[in-house]
Tab-separated table of C-alpha atoms in Angstrom:
chain	number	residue	atom	x	y	z
I	1	MET	CA	67.160	49.589	168.097
I	2	LYS	CA	63.451	50.558	168.490
I	3	PRO	CA	62.706	52.514	171.568
I	4	LYS	CA	60.422	50.577	174.150
I	5	ALA	CA	56.874	51.874	174.670
I	6	HIS	CA	56.261	53.742	177.991
I	7	ARG	CA	53.990	51.791	180.289
I	8	THR	CA	51.378	54.602	180.402
I	9	GLN	CA	51.262	54.556	176.599
I	10	VAL	CA	50.729	50.681	176.480
I	11	SER	CA	47.874	50.800	179.021
I	12	ALA	CA	46.155	53.616	177.302
I	13	SER	CA	46.175	51.907	173.970
I	14	GLN	CA	44.971	48.648	175.422
I	15	LEU	CA	42.059	50.395	177.239
I	16	GLU	CA	40.963	51.950	173.933
I	17	LEU	CA	40.494	48.623	172.127
I	18	PRO	CA	37.019	47.726	173.434
I	19	LEU	CA	35.971	51.463	173.504
I	20	GLY	CA	37.067	52.931	170.239
I	21	GLY	CA	38.624	56.399	169.814
I	22	PRO	CA	37.119	59.710	171.093
I	23	GLY	CA	34.713	59.840	168.215
I	24	ALA	CA	33.691	56.119	168.477
I	25	VAL	CA	30.017	55.306	167.785
I	26	HIS	CA	28.141	54.740	171.016
I	27	ASP	CA	26.377	51.547	169.822
I	28	LEU	CA	25.562	48.473	171.960
I	29	ALA	CA	29.071	47.129	171.606
I	30	TYR	CA	30.413	50.288	172.977
I	31	TYR	CA	28.651	50.011	176.433
I	32	ILE	CA	29.377	46.165	176.539
I	33	GLY	CA	33.102	47.215	176.039
I	34	VAL	CA	32.820	49.723	179.028
I	35	CYS	CA	31.301	47.030	181.206
I	36	LYS	CA	34.006	44.503	180.233
I	37	VAL	CA	36.703	46.878	181.155
I	38	PHE	CA	35.028	47.613	184.527
I	39	ALA	CA	34.588	43.912	185.130
I	40	ALA	CA	38.130	42.918	184.067
I	41	TYR	CA	39.360	45.174	186.877
I	42	HIS	CA	36.804	44.654	189.625
I	43	LYS	CA	35.954	41.093	188.980
I	44	ARG	CA	32.133	41.830	188.859
I	45	TRP	CA	29.711	43.240	186.356
I	46	PRO	CA	28.833	46.916	187.012
I	47	THR	CA	25.520	47.975	188.380
I	48	ALA	CA	23.616	51.274	188.443
I	49	ASP	CA	25.178	51.885	191.769
I	50	ALA	CA	28.740	51.716	190.412
I	51	SER	CA	30.536	55.158	191.090
I	52	ARG	CA	32.503	57.266	188.769
I	53	ASP	CA	35.410	56.565	191.284
I	54	GLU	CA	35.259	52.971	190.482
I	55	PHE	CA	34.997	53.396	186.727
I	56	ARG	CA	38.015	55.863	187.026
I	57	ALA	CA	40.018	53.071	188.818
I	58	ALA	CA	39.245	50.883	185.773
I	59	ARG	CA	40.731	53.696	183.598
I	60	VAL	CA	37.287	54.611	182.202
I	61	ARG	CA	36.735	58.276	182.708
I	62	GLU	CA	33.440	60.563	182.870
I	63	VAL	CA	31.168	57.781	183.316
I	64	ASP	CA	29.170	55.890	186.179
I	65	GLY	CA	26.714	53.366	186.423
I	66	ARG	CA	23.732	55.699	186.628
I	67	ARG	CA	24.826	57.579	183.510
I	68	ILE	CA	25.086	54.323	181.450
I	69	GLU	CA	21.611	53.324	182.553
I	70	ARG	CA	20.086	56.513	181.565
I	71	GLU	CA	21.819	56.287	178.147
I	72	LEU	CA	20.550	52.801	177.742
I	73	HIS	CA	16.886	53.719	178.813
I	74	PHE	CA	16.923	56.850	176.525
I	75	PRO	CA	18.984	55.901	173.607
I	76	ALA	CA	20.750	58.238	171.240
I	77	PRO	CA	20.030	57.837	167.513
I	78	ALA	CA	23.249	55.594	166.991
I	79	LEU	CA	22.300	53.294	169.712
I	80	GLU	CA	18.717	53.135	168.856
I	81	ALA	CA	19.534	52.397	165.284
I	82	ASP	CA	21.757	49.252	166.350
I	83	PRO	CA	19.849	46.034	165.196
I	84	GLU	CA	21.507	44.239	168.304
I	85	TYR	CA	20.182	47.007	170.787
I	86	GLN	CA	16.746	46.580	169.071
I	87	ALA	CA	16.625	42.847	169.632
I	88	LEU	CA	18.071	42.987	173.120
I	89	ARG	CA	15.418	45.723	174.189
I	90	GLU	CA	12.481	43.656	172.618
I	91	ARG	CA	13.774	40.669	174.732
I	92	CYS	CA	14.123	42.804	177.983
I	93	LEU	CA	10.517	44.024	177.495
I	94	LEU	CA	9.197	40.341	176.892
I	95	ASP	CA	11.022	39.327	179.959
I	96	GLY	CA	9.095	41.839	182.048
I	97	MET	CA	11.737	44.737	182.200
I	98	PRO	CA	9.583	47.837	181.471
I	99	ASP	CA	12.445	50.138	181.166
I	100	GLY	CA	14.043	48.142	178.357
I	101	VAL	CA	17.873	47.497	178.507
I	102	SER	CA	19.802	47.915	181.500
I	103	LEU	CA	23.217	47.105	182.897
I	104	GLU	CA	21.922	43.887	184.017
I	105	ALA	CA	20.884	43.009	180.446
I	106	LEU	CA	24.366	43.698	179.267
I	107	ASP	CA	25.705	40.999	181.551
I	108	PRO	CA	26.985	37.883	179.383
I	109	ARG	CA	24.996	35.558	181.627
I	110	TYR	CA	21.758	37.318	180.597
I	111	ARG	CA	22.585	37.420	176.897
I	112	THR	CA	23.606	33.777	176.653
I	113	VAL	CA	21.084	31.822	174.649
I	114	LEU	CA	21.083	28.461	172.861
I	115	LEU	CA	22.575	28.220	169.424
I	116	ASP	CA	20.469	26.648	166.569
I	117	THR	CA	22.661	23.591	166.904
I	118	GLY	CA	22.189	23.139	170.625
I	119	ILE	CA	18.344	23.370	170.235
I	120	ALA	CA	18.536	20.792	167.415
I	121	ASP	CA	20.523	18.537	169.550
I	122	LEU	CA	18.025	19.117	172.391
I	123	PHE	CA	15.092	18.316	170.229
I	124	ALA	CA	16.571	15.241	168.829
I	125	SER	CA	16.295	13.663	172.285
I	126	ILE	CA	12.315	14.184	172.539
I	127	ALA	CA	10.583	11.057	173.937
I	128	LEU	CA	7.321	10.042	175.426
I	129	PRO	CA	7.898	8.242	178.676
I	130	LEU	CA	6.544	4.739	178.928
I	131	ARG	CA	4.524	3.478	182.044
I	132	ALA	CA	6.714	2.610	184.876
I	133	GLY	CA	7.183	-0.812	186.163
I	134	PRO	CA	6.007	-2.105	189.566
I	135	ASP	CA	9.606	-1.457	191.204
I	136	ALA	CA	10.301	1.871	189.303
I	137	VAL	CA	9.897	5.347	191.153
I	138	ARG	CA	7.008	6.840	189.525
I	139	TYR	CA	4.466	9.826	189.873
I	140	ALA	CA	0.878	9.529	190.868
I	141	THR	CA	0.099	9.608	187.009
I	142	GLY	CA	2.029	6.211	186.575
I	143	LEU	CA	4.819	7.851	184.649
I	144	PRO	CA	8.400	7.168	185.582
I	145	ALA	CA	10.141	9.958	187.622
I	146	HIS	CA	12.589	12.105	185.469
I	147	ALA	CA	16.144	11.004	185.243
I	148	VAL	CA	18.734	13.442	186.718
I	149	ASP	CA	19.396	15.251	183.360
I	150	GLU	CA	15.776	14.994	182.084
I	151	LEU	CA	13.300	17.773	181.797
I	152	THR	CA	9.729	18.119	180.695
I	153	LEU	CA	9.240	20.040	177.297
I	154	ARG	CA	5.890	21.807	177.514
I	155	ILE	CA	4.674	22.063	173.894
I	156	GLY	CA	2.315	24.737	172.793
I	157	GLN	CA	-1.228	23.358	172.117
I	158	GLY	CA	-1.292	24.524	168.468
I	159	ILE	CA	2.067	22.984	167.734
I	160	ALA	CA	0.838	19.580	169.458
I	161	VAL	CA	-2.444	19.531	167.689
I	162	GLN	CA	-0.707	19.900	164.228
I	163	ALA	CA	1.794	17.211	164.984
I	164	LEU	CA	-0.974	14.785	166.024
I	165	GLY	CA	-3.071	15.377	162.898
I	166	ALA	CA	0.396	14.896	160.688
I	167	ALA	CA	0.820	11.588	162.732
I	168	GLY	CA	-2.563	10.300	161.744
I	169	PHE	CA	-4.307	10.873	165.224
I	170	ASP	CA	-7.403	12.585	166.311
I	171	PRO	CA	-6.359	15.721	168.246
I	172	GLN	CA	-10.015	16.257	169.361
I	173	ASP	CA	-9.607	13.100	171.518
I	174	PRO	CA	-8.765	14.387	175.096
I	175	ARG	CA	-6.857	11.167	175.764
I	176	VAL	CA	-4.694	11.604	172.791
I	177	LEU	CA	-4.125	15.408	173.565
I	178	ALA	CA	-3.197	14.530	177.208
I	179	ARG	CA	-0.835	11.903	176.115
I	180	SER	CA	0.957	14.307	173.714
I	181	PHE	CA	1.896	16.913	176.261
I	182	ALA	CA	4.076	14.277	178.238
I	183	VAL	CA	7.072	15.085	176.372
I	184	ARG	CA	10.617	14.991	177.782
I	185	VAL	CA	14.006	15.921	176.650
I	186	ARG	CA	17.608	15.161	177.834
I	187	ALA	CA	19.397	18.281	178.949
I	188	ASN	CA	22.616	18.729	176.840
I	189	ASP	CA	25.776	20.337	177.893
I	190	GLU	CA	24.953	23.502	176.069
I	191	LEU	CA	21.637	23.861	177.931
I	192	LYS	CA	23.248	23.127	181.320
I	193	SER	CA	25.776	25.780	180.413
I	194	VAL	CA	23.202	28.329	179.710
I	195	ILE	CA	21.365	27.516	183.009
I	196	ASP	CA	24.671	28.104	184.785
I	197	ARG	CA	25.508	31.306	182.999
I	198	ILE	CA	22.297	33.025	183.106
I	199	GLY	CA	22.329	32.916	186.940
I	200	ILE	CA	19.557	30.139	187.515
I	201	HIS	CA	20.628	28.251	190.629
I	202	ARG	CA	21.696	24.521	189.661
I	203	PRO	CA	20.377	21.851	191.882
I	204	SER	CA	23.147	19.940	193.752
I	205	ALA	CA	24.566	16.729	192.352
I	206	GLY	CA	22.155	13.940	192.495
I	207	LEU	CA	18.970	15.925	192.366
I	208	ARG	CA	16.730	16.007	189.284
I	209	LEU	CA	16.790	19.069	187.027
I	210	ALA	CA	12.975	18.499	186.625
I	211	ASP	CA	12.495	19.196	190.230
I	212	HIS	CA	13.457	22.923	189.708
I	213	TYR	CA	12.901	23.619	185.929
I	214	LEU	CA	11.181	22.908	182.810
I	215	LEU	CA	11.334	23.924	179.097
I	216	ASP	CA	8.498	25.757	177.354
I	217	ALA	CA	8.394	25.667	173.516
I	218	GLY	CA	5.837	28.324	172.683
I	219	GLU	CA	3.657	28.892	169.530
I	220	ASP	CA	5.601	32.088	168.934
I	221	GLY	CA	8.823	29.975	168.375
I	222	ARG	CA	10.489	30.977	171.583
I	223	LEU	CA	12.201	28.469	173.963
I	224	THR	CA	12.085	29.480	177.641
I	225	VAL	CA	13.522	27.906	180.821
I	226	ARG	CA	10.852	28.023	183.486
I	227	TYR	CA	10.975	27.719	187.229
I	228	GLN	CA	9.016	25.100	188.806
I	229	LEU	CA	8.642	26.681	192.106
I	230	LEU	CA	8.715	30.242	191.240
I	231	ALA	CA	6.830	32.437	188.575
I	232	GLY	CA	8.811	33.587	185.521
I	233	GLY	CA	11.717	32.143	183.615
I	234	ARG	CA	14.491	33.054	181.084
I	235	TYR	CA	14.495	33.204	177.408
I	236	ALA	CA	16.890	30.474	175.885
I	237	GLY	CA	16.486	30.901	172.156
I	238	ARG	CA	14.360	30.517	169.004
I	239	PHE	CA	13.371	27.399	167.274
I	240	ASP	CA	11.817	26.462	164.030
I	241	LEU	CA	8.203	25.471	164.350
I	242	GLY	CA	8.153	23.333	161.249
I	243	GLN	CA	11.149	21.213	162.429
I	244	LEU	CA	9.733	20.757	165.878
I	245	GLY	CA	6.416	19.779	164.533
I	246	ALA	CA	8.056	17.169	162.217
I	247	LYS	CA	9.972	15.593	165.096
I	248	LEU	CA	6.893	15.467	167.384
I	249	ALA	CA	4.830	13.818	164.465
I	250	SER	CA	7.469	11.016	164.176
I	251	VAL	CA	7.588	10.538	168.095
I	252	TYR	CA	3.837	10.274	168.292
I	253	ALA	CA	3.578	8.051	165.339
I	254	ALA	CA	5.977	5.605	167.077
I	255	ASP	CA	4.303	5.674	170.476
I	256	PRO	CA	2.638	2.468	171.281
I	257	GLU	CA	0.174	3.967	173.850
I	258	LEU	CA	-1.039	6.541	171.244
I	259	ALA	CA	-1.366	3.610	168.656
I	260	GLN	CA	-3.798	1.984	170.927
I	261	LEU	CA	-5.932	5.283	170.724
I	262	ARG	CA	-5.731	5.871	167.148
I	263	SER	CA	-9.194	4.221	166.266
I	264	ALA	CA	-10.716	4.025	169.668
I	265	ARG	CA	-13.216	6.733	170.508
I	266	PRO	CA	-13.633	7.959	174.188
I	267	ALA	CA	-16.686	6.499	175.957
I	268	GLY	CA	-19.676	8.902	176.096
I	269	THR	CA	-18.780	10.917	172.956
I	270	ALA	CA	-20.503	9.123	170.265
I	271	GLY	CA	-23.217	11.673	169.936
I	272	MET	CA	-21.141	14.774	170.532
I	273	PRO	CA	-20.444	17.250	167.745
I	274	ALA	CA	-16.874	17.632	166.510
I	275	VAL	CA	-14.792	20.284	168.123
I	276	PRO	CA	-13.355	22.810	165.704
I	277	PRO	CA	-9.565	22.359	165.342
I	278	THR	CA	-7.436	24.780	167.243
I	279	PRO	CA	-5.846	27.287	164.843
I	280	PHE	CA	-1.921	27.193	164.349
I	281	ALA	CA	-0.217	30.263	165.615
I	282	PRO	CA	0.952	32.515	162.680
I	283	ALA	CA	4.551	32.236	161.879
I	284	PRO	CA	7.012	34.380	163.888
I	285	GLY	CA	7.785	37.707	162.359
I	286	SER	CA	5.018	37.542	160.008
I	287	ILE	CA	2.286	40.421	159.294
I	288	GLU	CA	-0.455	38.035	160.680
I	289	GLU	CA	1.436	37.746	163.933
I	290	LEU	CA	1.663	41.510	164.126
I	291	ARG	CA	-1.969	41.927	163.240
I	292	GLU	CA	-3.168	39.393	165.891
I	293	GLN	CA	-1.129	41.105	168.668
I	294	LEU	CA	-2.452	44.502	167.618
I	295	ALA	CA	-5.874	43.305	167.967
I	296	MET	CA	-5.178	42.257	171.610
I	297	LEU	CA	-4.847	45.949	172.611
I	298	GLN	CA	-7.739	47.279	174.648
I	299	PRO	CA	-9.078	51.012	174.233
I	300	GLU	CA	-9.598	52.613	177.448
I	301	GLY	CA	-10.409	56.361	177.179
I	302	ARG	CA	-7.569	58.166	175.582
I	303	SER	CA	-5.469	55.153	176.100
I	304	LEU	CA	-4.490	51.643	174.590
I	305	LYS	CA	-3.860	49.100	177.360
I	306	LEU	CA	-1.413	46.169	176.767
I	307	PRO	CA	-2.686	42.828	177.487
I	308	ILE	CA	-1.564	40.615	180.381
I	309	GLN	CA	0.259	38.303	177.797
I	310	ALA	CA	3.700	39.346	176.781
I	311	LEU	CA	3.889	40.479	173.089
I	312	SER	CA	6.696	39.230	170.983
I	313	ARG	CA	6.088	41.972	168.523
I	314	PHE	CA	6.072	44.735	171.174
I	315	ALA	CA	8.958	46.801	169.497
I	316	ASP	CA	6.994	46.838	166.136
I	317	ILE	CA	3.731	47.708	167.980
I	318	ARG	CA	5.401	50.497	169.844
I	319	ARG	CA	7.055	51.925	166.688
I	320	LEU	CA	3.620	52.072	164.991
I	321	LEU	CA	1.642	53.506	167.669
I	322	GLU	CA	4.336	56.164	168.494
I	323	LYS	CA	4.235	57.068	164.805
I	324	ALA	CA	0.484	57.421	165.001
I	325	GLY	CA	0.772	59.804	168.066
I	326	GLY	CA	0.878	57.618	170.969
I	327	GLU	CA	3.213	57.816	174.064
I	328	TYR	CA	4.179	54.746	175.858
I	329	ARG	CA	3.788	54.651	179.541
I	330	ALA	CA	5.765	51.875	181.029
I	331	ALA	CA	4.273	52.249	184.526
I	332	GLY	CA	0.678	51.894	183.293
I	333	GLN	CA	1.539	49.366	180.488
I	334	ARG	CA	-0.531	51.594	178.115
I	335	PHE	CA	-0.158	54.095	175.125
I	336	ASP	CA	-1.633	57.501	175.727
I	337	PHE	CA	-2.999	59.643	172.893
I	338	GLU	CA	-3.846	63.376	172.563
I	339	GLU	CA	-7.260	64.574	172.667
I	340	GLY	CA	-8.765	64.292	169.258
I	341	ILE	CA	-7.280	60.976	168.444
I	342	ALA	CA	-9.464	58.035	169.096
I	343	PRO	CA	-7.251	54.992	170.152
I	344	ALA	CA	-9.810	52.456	168.698
I	345	ASP	CA	-9.483	54.181	165.401
I	346	VAL	CA	-5.689	54.050	165.362
I	347	VAL	CA	-5.848	50.363	165.905
I	348	GLY	CA	-8.568	49.824	163.296
I	349	ARG	CA	-6.704	51.813	160.611
I	350	LEU	CA	-3.466	49.744	161.264
I	351	LEU	CA	-5.320	46.585	161.020
I	352	LYS	CA	-7.151	47.744	157.921
I	353	ASP	CA	-3.858	48.868	156.269
I	354	GLY	CA	-1.987	45.578	156.967
I	355	ALA	CA	0.294	47.197	159.765
I	356	PRO	CA	3.466	47.483	157.661
């Protein structure tokens, strides 16, 4: 008969599953595994204040919250080379976390985003609201109030302009442009689950989601859940610009109110010169996008100041500037260079060489 394993041996082997052996690579999955073991025992996600005794109680030795935070902020080569860590760090920087990845960012509620199928299902419900009847609840604009699960989808201007042109409308007509932004979607179960899991407070039953949140479809291909009453929001996933543009064009073409404006020119604009079309944003991940964001850096003495806008290519820009001798200062949101290096020349050289 096979001898029964001792209880201590069983516990030790089970705890090694998410952490690996003594020589395990400390990549992002390793740190997430450590946090999962802690959370399974304490029924909460660890924070920077989690003590060594708390980790030891969960059978994770020689570690505490501050040590994990330090190793995440100043990654070892194995962690820094992990593509999943790089993607998470870029997202944290875009979300306004100057120190990059933290224990909070490892929380599944933060890492949860919409899948491609969920975004496609969400965009399939895109519609333009019709004017409300006399007995309907409506806003001062005359549009009907949102349904309980309905949200405003704020479209990047470049996306809307291109979709209007594809639908045969004049995007320079302010009435057409104003109508094009009144886009709504139905929140599907996946979006509601994301809102729950990322820690955003859901309104109580019977209240409209639109009173608390809206969706932002940016020209960089990022979908963001925005607060209505507070500044900021949460990243919810990436979408295909071409697919969204095609869907919008079909919605615009079928809208009866836009059809009335197809050939009518607004009063008082007969003699006005044509406004140049708004350029469409470069494709996400392209060299053009990187060059555009590099050009937004402002030289200031021996430093390059980051713009107020969030840069989707910050990780690539940081890599290029640090390779050129720059040192990133998170507190000042700038890159400092040694004496003898002209920051403006560094940017000019990168733009000239194509910023590989």
